[in-house]
Each structure stands twice: as C-alpha cells, then as structure tokens.
JSON list of C-alpha atoms in Angstrom, two decimals:
[
{"chain": "Z", "resi": 1, "resn": "MET", "atom": "CA", "xyz": [123.82, -42.25, 146.12]},
{"chain": "Z", "resi": 2, "resn": "PHE", "atom": "CA", "xyz": [122.92, -45.92, 146.11]},
{"chain": "Z", "resi": 3, "resn": "TYR", "atom": "CA", "xyz": [120.86, -48.34, 144.05]},
{"chain": "Z", "resi": 4, "resn": "VAL", "atom": "CA", "xyz": [120.27, -51.88, 145.35]},
{"chain": "Z", "resi": 5, "resn": "THR", "atom": "CA", "xyz": [118.10, -54.84, 144.34]},
{"chain": "Z", "resi": 6, "resn": "LEU", "atom": "CA", "xyz": [116.87, -58.18, 145.69]},
{"chain": "Z", "resi": 7, "resn": "SER", "atom": "CA", "xyz": [118.83, -61.24, 144.57]},
{"chain": "Z", "resi": 8, "resn": "SER", "atom": "CA", "xyz": [116.00, -63.74, 145.08]},
{"chain": "Z", "resi": 9, "resn": "THR", "atom": "CA", "xyz": [112.26, -64.08, 145.57]},
{"chain": "Z", "resi": 10, "resn": "THR", "atom": "CA", "xyz": [111.45, -63.17, 149.16]},
{"chain": "Z", "resi": 11, "resn": "THR", "atom": "CA", "xyz": [108.42, -63.61, 151.43]},
{"chain": "Z", "resi": 12, "resn": "LEU", "atom": "CA", "xyz": [108.36, -61.54, 154.61]},
{"chain": "Z", "resi": 13, "resn": "THR", "atom": "CA", "xyz": [105.95, -61.23, 157.51]},
{"chain": "Z", "resi": 14, "resn": "TYR", "atom": "CA", "xyz": [104.83, -57.85, 158.80]},
{"chain": "Z", "resi": 15, "resn": "LYS", "atom": "CA", "xyz": [107.31, -55.36, 160.31]},
{"chain": "Z", "resi": 16, "resn": "SER", "atom": "CA", "xyz": [110.32, -57.01, 158.60]},
{"chain": "Z", "resi": 17, "resn": "ILE", "atom": "CA", "xyz": [113.17, -55.08, 157.00]},
{"chain": "Z", "resi": 18, "resn": "VAL", "atom": "CA", "xyz": [113.49, -55.80, 153.28]},
{"chain": "Z", "resi": 19, "resn": "ILE", "atom": "CA", "xyz": [117.13, -56.78, 152.84]},
{"chain": "Z", "resi": 20, "resn": "PHE", "atom": "CA", "xyz": [118.11, -55.52, 149.40]},
{"chain": "Z", "resi": 21, "resn": "ASN", "atom": "CA", "xyz": [121.36, -57.43, 149.04]},
{"chain": "Z", "resi": 22, "resn": "GLU", "atom": "CA", "xyz": [122.68, -56.68, 145.55]},
{"chain": "Z", "resi": 23, "resn": "ILE", "atom": "CA", "xyz": [124.49, -53.37, 145.11]},
{"chain": "Z", "resi": 24, "resn": "GLN", "atom": "CA", "xyz": [124.01, -52.15, 141.56]},
{"chain": "Z", "resi": 25, "resn": "TYR", "atom": "CA", "xyz": [125.64, -48.75, 142.21]},
{"chain": "Z", "resi": 26, "resn": "GLU", "atom": "CA", "xyz": [126.93, -46.95, 145.29]},
{"chain": "Z", "resi": 27, "resn": "GLU", "atom": "CA", "xyz": [128.96, -43.83, 145.98]},
{"chain": "Z", "resi": 28, "resn": "GLY", "atom": "CA", "xyz": [130.68, -44.40, 149.33]},
{"chain": "Z", "resi": 29, "resn": "VAL", "atom": "CA", "xyz": [130.05, -47.42, 151.53]},
{"chain": "Z", "resi": 30, "resn": "ASN", "atom": "CA", "xyz": [126.92, -46.39, 153.41]},
{"chain": "Z", "resi": 31, "resn": "PHE", "atom": "CA", "xyz": [124.48, -49.15, 152.43]},
{"chain": "Z", "resi": 32, "resn": "ASN", "atom": "CA", "xyz": [124.73, -52.45, 154.31]},
{"chain": "Z", "resi": 33, "resn": "THR", "atom": "CA", "xyz": [123.62, -55.41, 152.19]},
{"chain": "Z", "resi": 34, "resn": "GLY", "atom": "CA", "xyz": [123.68, -57.60, 155.31]},
{"chain": "Z", "resi": 35, "resn": "ASP", "atom": "CA", "xyz": [120.82, -55.77, 157.05]},
{"chain": "Z", "resi": 36, "resn": "GLY", "atom": "CA", "xyz": [119.32, -53.64, 154.23]},
{"chain": "Z", "resi": 37, "resn": "VAL", "atom": "CA", "xyz": [119.99, -50.33, 156.01]},
{"chain": "Z", "resi": 38, "resn": "PHE", "atom": "CA", "xyz": [121.47, -47.09, 154.62]},
{"chain": "Z", "resi": 39, "resn": "VAL", "atom": "CA", "xyz": [123.36, -44.89, 157.12]},
{"chain": "Z", "resi": 40, "resn": "SER", "atom": "CA", "xyz": [123.51, -41.27, 156.01]},
{"chain": "Z", "resi": 41, "resn": "PRO", "atom": "CA", "xyz": [127.04, -39.86, 155.83]},
{"chain": "Z", "resi": 42, "resn": "VAL", "atom": "CA", "xyz": [125.76, -36.24, 155.99]},
{"chain": "Z", "resi": 43, "resn": "SER", "atom": "CA", "xyz": [122.72, -34.20, 157.00]},
{"chain": "Z", "resi": 44, "resn": "GLY", "atom": "CA", "xyz": [120.69, -33.26, 153.96]},
{"chain": "Z", "resi": 45, "resn": "VAL", "atom": "CA", "xyz": [117.63, -33.57, 151.80]},
{"chain": "Z", "resi": 46, "resn": "PHE", "atom": "CA", "xyz": [117.40, -36.94, 150.07]},
{"chain": "Z", "resi": 47, "resn": "MET", "atom": "CA", "xyz": [115.15, -38.46, 147.46]},
{"chain": "Z", "resi": 48, "resn": "PHE", "atom": "CA", "xyz": [114.41, -42.12, 148.14]},
{"chain": "Z", "resi": 49, "resn": "SER", "atom": "CA", "xyz": [112.55, -44.47, 145.86]},
{"chain": "Z", "resi": 50, "resn": "TRP", "atom": "CA", "xyz": [111.66, -48.12, 146.08]},
{"chain": "Z", "resi": 51, "resn": "THR", "atom": "CA", "xyz": [110.07, -50.44, 143.58]},
{"chain": "Z", "resi": 52, "resn": "THR", "atom": "CA", "xyz": [108.28, -53.63, 144.51]},
{"chain": "Z", "resi": 53, "resn": "LEU", "atom": "CA", "xyz": [107.39, -56.43, 142.14]},
{"chain": "Z", "resi": 54, "resn": "THR", "atom": "CA", "xyz": [104.78, -59.09, 142.85]},
{"chain": "Z", "resi": 55, "resn": "TYR", "atom": "CA", "xyz": [102.23, -61.16, 140.93]},
{"chain": "Z", "resi": 56, "resn": "SER", "atom": "CA", "xyz": [98.65, -62.48, 140.87]},
{"chain": "Z", "resi": 57, "resn": "GLY", "atom": "CA", "xyz": [97.06, -63.17, 144.22]},
{"chain": "Z", "resi": 58, "resn": "LYS", "atom": "CA", "xyz": [99.96, -61.63, 146.17]},
{"chain": "Z", "resi": 59, "resn": "SER", "atom": "CA", "xyz": [100.28, -58.48, 148.28]},
{"chain": "Z", "resi": 60, "resn": "ILE", "atom": "CA", "xyz": [103.04, -56.16, 149.47]},
{"chain": "Z", "resi": 61, "resn": "ASP", "atom": "CA", "xyz": [102.75, -53.48, 152.18]},
{"chain": "Z", "resi": 62, "resn": "THR", "atom": "CA", "xyz": [105.95, -51.44, 152.59]},
{"chain": "Z", "resi": 63, "resn": "GLU", "atom": "CA", "xyz": [107.10, -48.22, 154.18]},
{"chain": "Z", "resi": 64, "resn": "LEU", "atom": "CA", "xyz": [110.23, -46.09, 154.14]},
{"chain": "Z", "resi": 65, "resn": "ARG", "atom": "CA", "xyz": [111.55, -45.46, 157.64]},
{"chain": "Z", "resi": 66, "resn": "VAL", "atom": "CA", "xyz": [114.11, -42.89, 158.78]},
{"chain": "Z", "resi": 67, "resn": "ASP", "atom": "CA", "xyz": [115.32, -43.74, 162.28]},
{"chain": "Z", "resi": 68, "resn": "ASN", "atom": "CA", "xyz": [112.12, -45.78, 162.72]},
{"chain": "Z", "resi": 69, "resn": "ILE", "atom": "CA", "xyz": [109.76, -42.96, 161.67]},
{"chain": "Z", "resi": 70, "resn": "VAL", "atom": "CA", "xyz": [107.52, -43.73, 158.68]},
{"chain": "Z", "resi": 71, "resn": "LYS", "atom": "CA", "xyz": [108.08, -41.19, 155.89]},
{"chain": "Z", "resi": 72, "resn": "ALA", "atom": "CA", "xyz": [106.06, -42.90, 153.11]},
{"chain": "Z", "resi": 73, "resn": "LYS", "atom": "CA", "xyz": [104.06, -46.07, 152.41]},
{"chain": "Z", "resi": 74, "resn": "GLN", "atom": "CA", "xyz": [103.33, -48.24, 149.40]},
{"chain": "Z", "resi": 75, "resn": "ILE", "atom": "CA", "xyz": [100.66, -50.95, 149.15]},
{"chain": "Z", "resi": 76, "resn": "ILE", "atom": "CA", "xyz": [100.04, -53.41, 146.31]},
{"chain": "Z", "resi": 77, "resn": "SER", "atom": "CA", "xyz": [97.27, -56.01, 146.50]},
{"chain": "Z", "resi": 78, "resn": "LEU", "atom": "CA", "xyz": [96.60, -58.09, 143.40]},
{"chain": "Z", "resi": 79, "resn": "GLY", "atom": "CA", "xyz": [93.66, -60.25, 142.50]},
{"chain": "Z", "resi": 80, "resn": "SER", "atom": "CA", "xyz": [94.14, -63.76, 141.18]},
{"chain": "Z", "resi": 81, "resn": "SER", "atom": "CA", "xyz": [94.14, -62.74, 137.49]},
{"chain": "Z", "resi": 82, "resn": "ALA", "atom": "CA", "xyz": [96.18, -59.53, 137.68]},
{"chain": "Z", "resi": 83, "resn": "GLY", "atom": "CA", "xyz": [99.47, -60.87, 136.30]},
{"chain": "Z", "resi": 84, "resn": "SER", "atom": "CA", "xyz": [102.76, -59.34, 137.45]},
{"chain": "Z", "resi": 85, "resn": "ILE", "atom": "CA", "xyz": [102.76, -55.76, 138.74]},
{"chain": "Z", "resi": 86, "resn": "GLN", "atom": "CA", "xyz": [105.61, -53.43, 139.59]},
{"chain": "Z", "resi": 87, "resn": "SER", "atom": "CA", "xyz": [104.98, -50.27, 141.60]},
{"chain": "Z", "resi": 88, "resn": "THR", "atom": "CA", "xyz": [107.27, -47.42, 142.65]},
{"chain": "Z", "resi": 89, "resn": "GLN", "atom": "CA", "xyz": [107.03, -44.91, 145.49]},
{"chain": "Z", "resi": 90, "resn": "PHE", "atom": "CA", "xyz": [109.10, -41.71, 145.83]},
{"chain": "Z", "resi": 91, "resn": "VAL", "atom": "CA", "xyz": [109.70, -39.53, 148.87]},
{"chain": "Z", "resi": 92, "resn": "ILE", "atom": "CA", "xyz": [111.83, -36.46, 149.52]},
{"chain": "Z", "resi": 93, "resn": "CYS", "atom": "CA", "xyz": [112.79, -35.92, 153.14]},
{"chain": "Z", "resi": 94, "resn": "ARG", "atom": "CA", "xyz": [115.38, -34.52, 155.47]},
{"chain": "Z", "resi": 95, "resn": "VAL", "atom": "CA", "xyz": [117.86, -37.00, 156.92]},
{"chain": "Z", "resi": 96, "resn": "ASN", "atom": "CA", "xyz": [120.41, -36.22, 159.61]},
{"chain": "Z", "resi": 97, "resn": "GLU", "atom": "CA", "xyz": [123.98, -37.47, 159.61]},
{"chain": "Z", "resi": 98, "resn": "LYS", "atom": "CA", "xyz": [124.13, -41.07, 160.89]},
{"chain": "Z", "resi": 99, "resn": "ASP", "atom": "CA", "xyz": [120.35, -41.55, 160.55]},
{"chain": "Z", "resi": 100, "resn": "HIS", "atom": "CA", "xyz": [119.35, -45.07, 159.48]},
{"chain": "Z", "resi": 101, "resn": "VAL", "atom": "CA", "xyz": [117.04, -45.45, 156.48]},
{"chain": "Z", "resi": 102, "resn": "TRP", "atom": "CA", "xyz": [115.35, -48.67, 155.34]},
{"chain": "Z", "resi": 103, "resn": "ILE", "atom": "CA", "xyz": [112.32, -50.25, 153.70]},
{"chain": "Z", "resi": 104, "resn": "GLN", "atom": "CA", "xyz": [110.16, -52.32, 156.03]},
{"chain": "Z", "resi": 105, "resn": "THR", "atom": "CA", "xyz": [106.96, -54.27, 155.57]},
{"chain": "Z", "resi": 106, "resn": "GLY", "atom": "CA", "xyz": [103.96, -52.60, 157.14]},
{"chain": "Z", "resi": 107, "resn": "ALA", "atom": "CA", "xyz": [101.80, -53.76, 160.00]},
{"chain": "Z", "resi": 108, "resn": "GLY", "atom": "CA", "xyz": [98.23, -53.31, 158.89]},
{"chain": "Z", "resi": 109, "resn": "PHE", "atom": "CA", "xyz": [97.65, -54.66, 155.40]},
{"chain": "Z", "resi": 110, "resn": "THR", "atom": "CA", "xyz": [98.96, -58.20, 155.10]},
{"chain": "Z", "resi": 111, "resn": "THR", "atom": "CA", "xyz": [100.86, -60.77, 157.12]},
{"chain": "Z", "resi": 112, "resn": "GLU", "atom": "CA", "xyz": [102.61, -62.21, 154.06]},
{"chain": "Z", "resi": 113, "resn": "ASN", "atom": "CA", "xyz": [104.52, -59.91, 151.68]},
{"chain": "Z", "resi": 114, "resn": "PHE", "atom": "CA", "xyz": [105.67, -61.58, 148.46]},
{"chain": "Z", "resi": 115, "resn": "PHE", "atom": "CA", "xyz": [108.52, -59.86, 146.57]},
{"chain": "Z", "resi": 116, "resn": "ASP", "atom": "CA", "xyz": [109.18, -61.41, 143.18]},
{"chain": "Z", "resi": 117, "resn": "HIS", "atom": "CA", "xyz": [112.86, -61.50, 142.32]},
{"chain": "Z", "resi": 118, "resn": "LEU", "atom": "CA", "xyz": [112.82, -61.14, 138.56]},
{"chain": "Z", "resi": 119, "resn": "PHE", "atom": "CA", "xyz": [110.16, -60.67, 135.90]},
{"chain": "Z", "resi": 120, "resn": "LYS", "atom": "CA", "xyz": [111.29, -59.83, 132.35]},
{"chain": "Z", "resi": 121, "resn": "GLY", "atom": "CA", "xyz": [114.36, -58.02, 133.67]},
{"chain": "Z", "resi": 122, "resn": "SER", "atom": "CA", "xyz": [112.58, -56.08, 136.45]},
{"chain": "Z", "resi": 123, "resn": "LYS", "atom": "CA", "xyz": [113.54, -56.49, 140.11]},
{"chain": "Z", "resi": 124, "resn": "SER", "atom": "CA", "xyz": [112.40, -55.08, 143.42]},
{"chain": "Z", "resi": 125, "resn": "SER", "atom": "CA", "xyz": [114.80, -52.24, 144.26]},
{"chain": "Z", "resi": 126, "resn": "PHE", "atom": "CA", "xyz": [115.67, -49.36, 146.62]},
{"chain": "Z", "resi": 127, "resn": "MET", "atom": "CA", "xyz": [117.60, -46.19, 145.87]},
{"chain": "Z", "resi": 128, "resn": "GLY", "atom": "CA", "xyz": [118.64, -42.96, 147.53]},
{"chain": "Z", "resi": 129, "resn": "ILE", "atom": "CA", "xyz": [120.10, -39.74, 146.13]},
{"chain": "Z", "resi": 130, "resn": "LEU", "atom": "CA", "xyz": [121.41, -36.76, 148.09]},
{"chain": "Z", "resi": 131, "resn": "ILE", "atom": "CA", "xyz": [119.75, -33.64, 146.68]},
{"chain": "Z", "resi": 132, "resn": "HIS", "atom": "CA", "xyz": [121.07, -30.95, 149.02]},
{"chain": "Z", "resi": 133, "resn": "VAL", "atom": "CA", "xyz": [123.54, -30.91, 151.95]},
{"chain": "Z", "resi": 134, "resn": "ILE", "atom": "CA", "xyz": [122.26, -29.04, 155.01]}
]
C-alpha cells in the first residue's frame, strides 16, 4: 500500500511521468519518489487511484501504466471560468511481481499538463492497494 502526493505545482509535456515525490503513507519501500514509479513486490490484484488538481483554463491528460501498458486514462479540460477542479480515477488490475506502475501524461489531448500543488488542502495524488495476492 502506498499514498503519495506532489510537493509543488508542476507543468509537464506529453508522455512524461508524473513524479509524486511526497510519501504520505507506505507499507514497504516499493515506491520511488525520485522517478515516481511503484515496483510491485508480489503478483496480485491491485486497486490504483490517482487524483489530479488543476484550475481555470488548464488541462491534464493522464494514464496509469503497468509495464508501459495503459490500464486507465483520465482527462480534465477546464474553460477559463471553471475555477479549481479535482478529479479522481480508479482502476483494478492484475500486476505481476516486479512490474513497474506509474502515472504518465497522455499523448493525444494536450501538450501542456498543469498540476496544481495545493488548493484548500487538496493535492494531486497517487495510491495503490493490494487487494489479493495471486
């Protein structure tokens, strides 16, 4: 189990790994805050979730990848008067031992992804929970 957040406002181009660099909670030492990648210690079924926060006139296109295969996507595109918006995506998938799991910006929606660091206590975040060992 891990739960990580961003420590600062971040703008990324397309196909960039989102480096969640603040560990809020972690069982084991399987999440690398230096590269934003979780390495599975066991084969099993996991639930992953990520929350992105952005504001008016900004966009975010993200996807969860397991060993470079897209398992889920999330897209937020806000108009100029939308205010701040936070959105969460969930996915349940099988992950093999030593598979790498990360959140990456997508290729097709925007070339500039703006992740707001903090709005009224909310942050962009990424979490994973082992549901069942296979």
